[in-house]
Amino acid sequence: MNRYITTSAGASGSYGRERKANSRGLFPLLVVMFCFICGPSLILIALGGSAVRAEGVPGGNIQDPAVKAVDIARPAVVRIVTQINGRLTVQFPNGRSATFPLDGGSYGLAALGTGTFISAHGDILTADHVINPPHSDELNAVLIRAAAPDVTAYYNSVLARGNQLSADQVAQDLLSGQFPSTPSYAPPVSAVYLSTDYSGPLSAARLRDVPALYFARVDRVEQESPPNQKDTAIIHVAMEDTPSVELGDSSAVQVQDNLTIIGFPGNADVSMRPTDFLTSSVNRIFVSSIKTTDSGAQVIQVGGNVEQGDSGGPALDSQGHVVGIVSFGTPGGTSFLQASNSARALLQNLHLDTEPGPFQRAWSQAFNDYASTAPGHWHRAAQEFATLAARYPAFKAVMPYLTYARQQAAHEQSSGTTGQSQGLPLLLVVIGGVGALIIVLLLVGAIFQIRRRQASVSPVVNAASGILLHPSGPAHRGPGQGALPGLPSAAAPYASMPPTGTQPPQTTARTAAPAGPSAPPHSPRPWPPSPGSQFSGLPRQPAASSSAPGSASSYPSPDLEDENTLVPFGGPPRSAGSRGQPWLSKGDQAAPASTAGGNQPGLPPRRSEASSSSAPAQAQAASAPSSGPEPPTTTEQLRPWPCGHMNRPLARYCSTCGEPAPPPPTVRRIEQWTDRQGQYQ
């Protein structure tokens, strides 16, 4: 017999659980396939990649073009120390005067600034006030503080009459003019120190102990413009094949451009040890405005961290070209750069050769290979850095780059397998493409399989109970084929209620149903849902035509055991007392039984006693089993419905498809005597 599974229409039913199970089973499958396909690719990338990143990369984010340009330019930036010897003549209140120091010497003052090599022959671009400090109140105050201890000692030992002064009091009197003073200065002398970006860390304890390879005195000022004009100067030191930076076009600088300055701010001198004193600082600034001074000099107003000691330092664009020279600032923190085009005018008069020298070309090439991502770039960079270290022993700053490049080259494929390394990206692309194609095919197949399962278990909603019904297996079973194995018979979901106004019959114990079918085979008809709509309300009336028996879309016809087991939705409860002996009318069609109270509405007229008495015998003979030890039992009478299923006379809905009961037929009485008993036929 056919067994049905009743499920709720909500998401908690077996139909919803089956869909969720399908979805849950699809995700682990995709994860496993992804790991299986993409895992080898990830391993190849990890093992055959062009670089194995360490915790710290010399040079920082070398993939950033601006950072790479600054790294290349840093060895060309130098610190300039300008020394000025000064003497101070003081007028005391009693008319005496003295020049300090009293021994005829001088006080050495130092002005600190920054410069940049712009050629390979020792030519340095800087600000003019770095090498020619103006004799301003600022310089005079430095000289007064240097001379204050000597002036105090002289005053307390010679002029004081019991009124001793401290060095701070004397300095305040000198600065305020209570003790008038006159400074005198010797011509300045400047020295250039290479930074640790070229020399590397230094072991010297004092600045005077720095090796001669890393500093030189300025032998001449080649060209200059005073601070009150363009504040630029080009000086020269006796060095050859030096690092250098190219001059850029300052007319291309626009407001809101980002620039980078390299310098040696005095506030950053936390130690006078040469290694710290000669370590440069890098700061990002942005262009606020471009203006022109009263003297006609074009200046670039910038915002950012620009301090004293950065004066003369380069302002680099994203290409690493000098587009400005740090010049002056206001007490409020606004800073100004001299435009690089002002320095271009000075160069035109000198006819300097500003082409990069051998060192700069080798350094630029090595660093570009160091920052590259092309196959074999670590081997090339390591070889080029090694050549630089051998050719320029004083260039100790190359060692961190050389060490790191060699470490990365150890993980890089050798030059003999360059073809294989070039074919690695193609292999990865092929593997990735095949993996993506397989994943897409798996997705399509999984979706197709899920839809097939959903189509094979399409739910049917009974309007009277709101229950989803779907067959328990993919293949429907016809009458007489037996029950599906492994599934228990489902009980009626609701207790059927009798029609209004009738007395519920007394139920008795059910008798065993015969093994064979109780009704002739017929063609069941499907009950398809309304296309394009959800199940709601009453089902649509099925079409008059019925599908072929055994088709996948039709429900199998019930046998006698189905009728005795399943309660039709909305029908009255079954009882043994309501069961009568079936009788067959013409054409072996099952007909309803008559009651003692007369003809019921919608039923055929009563037969004669003879016909009624013969009907039970015929039905008993028809329902007798062909084999088996048990004798045949009586069953209630069934009648065919328009839907093609057999149902009880008082049923309100079909027990198989749920279709409402057909309306009672209109009986037209036509008296026709056909036999001697006068029965209607």
mmCIF file of N, CA and C in Angstrom, residues 122-161:
data_model
loop_
_atom_site.group_PDB
_atom_site.id
_atom_site.type_symbol
_atom_site.label_atom_id
_atom_site.label_comp_id
_atom_site.label_asym_id
_atom_site.label_seq_id
_atom_site.Cartn_x
_atom_site.Cartn_y
_atom_site.Cartn_z
ATOM 1 N N GLY A 122 81.745 67.369 -5.771
ATOM 2 C CA GLY A 122 81.848 68.107 -4.512
ATOM 3 C C GLY A 122 81.059 69.391 -4.474
ATOM 4 N N ASP A 123 80.149 69.629 -5.401
ATOM 5 C CA ASP A 123 79.343 70.854 -5.388
ATOM 6 C C ASP A 123 78.094 70.621 -4.535
ATOM 7 N N ILE A 124 77.867 71.537 -3.578
ATOM 8 C CA ILE A 124 76.803 71.375 -2.593
ATOM 9 C C ILE A 124 75.880 72.581 -2.661
ATOM 10 N N LEU A 125 74.579 72.312 -2.658
ATOM 11 C CA LEU A 125 73.562 73.357 -2.621
ATOM 12 C C LEU A 125 73.066 73.501 -1.189
ATOM 13 N N THR A 126 73.006 74.737 -0.697
ATOM 14 C CA THR A 126 72.538 75.003 0.651
ATOM 15 C C THR A 126 71.955 76.402 0.710
ATOM 16 N N ALA A 127 71.568 76.829 1.905
ATOM 17 C CA ALA A 127 71.090 78.201 2.108
ATOM 18 C C ALA A 127 72.279 79.097 2.443
ATOM 19 N N ASP A 128 72.229 80.317 2.003
ATOM 20 C CA ASP A 128 73.371 81.212 2.190
ATOM 21 C C ASP A 128 73.585 81.542 3.659
ATOM 22 N N HIS A 129 72.523 81.614 4.458
ATOM 23 C CA HIS A 129 72.725 81.984 5.858
ATOM 24 C C HIS A 129 73.345 80.847 6.667
ATOM 25 N N VAL A 130 73.463 79.641 6.079
ATOM 26 C CA VAL A 130 74.123 78.534 6.777
ATOM 27 C C VAL A 130 75.633 78.729 6.747
ATOM 28 N N ILE A 131 76.179 79.178 5.638
ATOM 29 C CA ILE A 131 77.629 79.358 5.529
ATOM 30 C C ILE A 131 78.047 80.797 5.825
ATOM 31 N N ASN A 132 77.123 81.723 5.796
ATOM 32 C CA ASN A 132 77.394 83.126 6.126
ATOM 33 C C ASN A 132 76.342 83.600 7.131
ATOM 34 N N PRO A 133 76.469 83.171 8.367
ATOM 35 C CA PRO A 133 75.471 83.575 9.354
ATOM 36 C C PRO A 133 75.411 85.097 9.463
ATOM 37 N N PRO A 134 74.240 85.678 9.390
ATOM 38 C CA PRO A 134 74.133 87.136 9.531
ATOM 39 C C PRO A 134 74.463 87.575 10.956
ATOM 40 N N HIS A 135 75.073 88.744 11.072
ATOM 41 C CA HIS A 135 75.452 89.262 12.388
ATOM 42 C C HIS A 135 74.212 89.890 13.017
ATOM 43 N N SER A 136 73.341 89.056 13.459
ATOM 44 C CA SER A 136 72.056 89.498 13.995
ATOM 45 C C SER A 136 72.076 89.430 15.516
ATOM 46 N N ASP A 137 70.982 89.913 16.104
ATOM 47 C CA ASP A 137 70.876 89.848 17.563
ATOM 48 C C ASP A 137 70.948 88.411 18.064
ATOM 49 N N GLU A 138 70.491 87.501 17.271
ATOM 50 C CA GLU A 138 70.555 86.098 17.681
ATOM 51 C C GLU A 138 71.995 85.639 17.815
ATOM 52 N N LEU A 139 72.841 85.993 16.822
ATOM 53 C CA LEU A 139 74.245 85.621 16.912
ATOM 54 C C LEU A 139 74.927 86.373 18.048
ATOM 55 N N ASN A 140 74.564 87.637 18.267
ATOM 56 C CA ASN A 140 75.169 88.412 19.353
ATOM 57 C C ASN A 140 74.810 87.814 20.713
ATOM 58 N N ALA A 141 73.567 87.312 20.842
ATOM 59 C CA ALA A 141 73.174 86.729 22.121
ATOM 60 C C ALA A 141 73.990 85.474 22.405
ATOM 61 N N VAL A 142 74.285 84.705 21.371
ATOM 62 C CA VAL A 142 75.109 83.511 21.569
ATOM 63 C C VAL A 142 76.509 83.913 22.040
ATOM 64 N N LEU A 143 77.071 84.956 21.440
ATOM 65 C CA LEU A 143 78.399 85.420 21.842
ATOM 66 C C LEU A 143 78.380 85.940 23.280
ATOM 67 N N ILE A 144 77.338 86.669 23.689
ATOM 68 C CA ILE A 144 77.257 87.202 25.054
ATOM 69 C C ILE A 144 77.204 86.067 26.073
ATOM 70 N N ARG A 145 76.389 85.020 25.811
ATOM 71 C CA ARG A 145 76.314 83.912 26.758
ATOM 72 C C ARG A 145 77.647 83.168 26.837
ATOM 73 N N ALA A 146 78.377 83.133 25.727
ATOM 74 C CA ALA A 146 79.690 82.482 25.762
ATOM 75 C C ALA A 146 80.698 83.291 26.570
ATOM 76 N N ALA A 147 80.599 84.630 26.520
ATOM 77 C CA ALA A 147 81.564 85.484 27.216
ATOM 78 C C ALA A 147 81.140 85.813 28.638
ATOM 79 N N ALA A 148 79.909 85.551 29.065
ATOM 80 C CA ALA A 148 79.401 85.961 30.373
ATOM 81 C C ALA A 148 80.247 85.443 31.536
ATOM 82 N N PRO A 149 80.703 84.173 31.565
ATOM 83 C CA PRO A 149 81.525 83.748 32.708
ATOM 84 C C PRO A 149 82.812 84.556 32.852
ATOM 85 N N ASP A 150 83.490 84.876 31.747
ATOM 86 C CA ASP A 150 84.724 85.661 31.829
ATOM 87 C C ASP A 150 84.429 87.083 32.280
ATOM 88 N N VAL A 151 83.377 87.660 31.787
ATOM 89 C CA VAL A 151 83.018 89.029 32.180
ATOM 90 C C VAL A 151 82.673 89.063 33.666
ATOM 91 N N THR A 152 81.982 88.061 34.188
ATOM 92 C CA THR A 152 81.618 88.016 35.604
ATOM 93 C C THR A 152 82.875 87.918 36.477
ATOM 94 N N ALA A 153 83.801 87.072 36.093
ATOM 95 C CA ALA A 153 85.026 86.932 36.882
ATOM 96 C C ALA A 153 85.816 88.232 36.912
ATOM 97 N N TYR A 154 85.911 88.898 35.813
ATOM 98 C CA TYR A 154 86.631 90.167 35.763
ATOM 99 C C TYR A 154 85.930 91.216 36.628
ATOM 100 N N TYR A 155 84.618 91.307 36.539
ATOM 101 C CA TYR A 155 83.885 92.330 37.288
ATOM 102 C C TYR A 155 84.005 92.084 38.790
ATOM 103 N N ASN A 156 83.827 90.860 39.247
ATOM 104 C CA ASN A 156 83.862 90.586 40.679
ATOM 105 C C ASN A 156 85.270 90.749 41.268
ATOM 106 N N SER A 157 86.318 90.525 40.475
ATOM 107 C CA SER A 157 87.687 90.618 41.002
ATOM 108 C C SER A 157 88.276 92.008 40.886
ATOM 109 N N VAL A 158 87.816 92.810 39.928
ATOM 110 C CA VAL A 158 88.437 94.109 39.687
ATOM 111 C C VAL A 158 87.505 95.257 40.049
ATOM 112 N N LEU A 159 86.268 95.177 39.674
ATOM 113 C CA LEU A 159 85.385 96.327 39.787
ATOM 114 C C LEU A 159 84.405 96.241 40.954
ATOM 115 N N ALA A 160 84.057 95.102 41.406
ATOM 116 C CA ALA A 160 83.053 94.972 42.460
ATOM 117 C C ALA A 160 83.639 95.414 43.789
ATOM 118 N N ARG A 161 82.832 96.136 44.541
ATOM 119 C CA ARG A 161 83.234 96.593 45.865
ATOM 120 C C ARG A 161 82.248 95.999 46.885
#
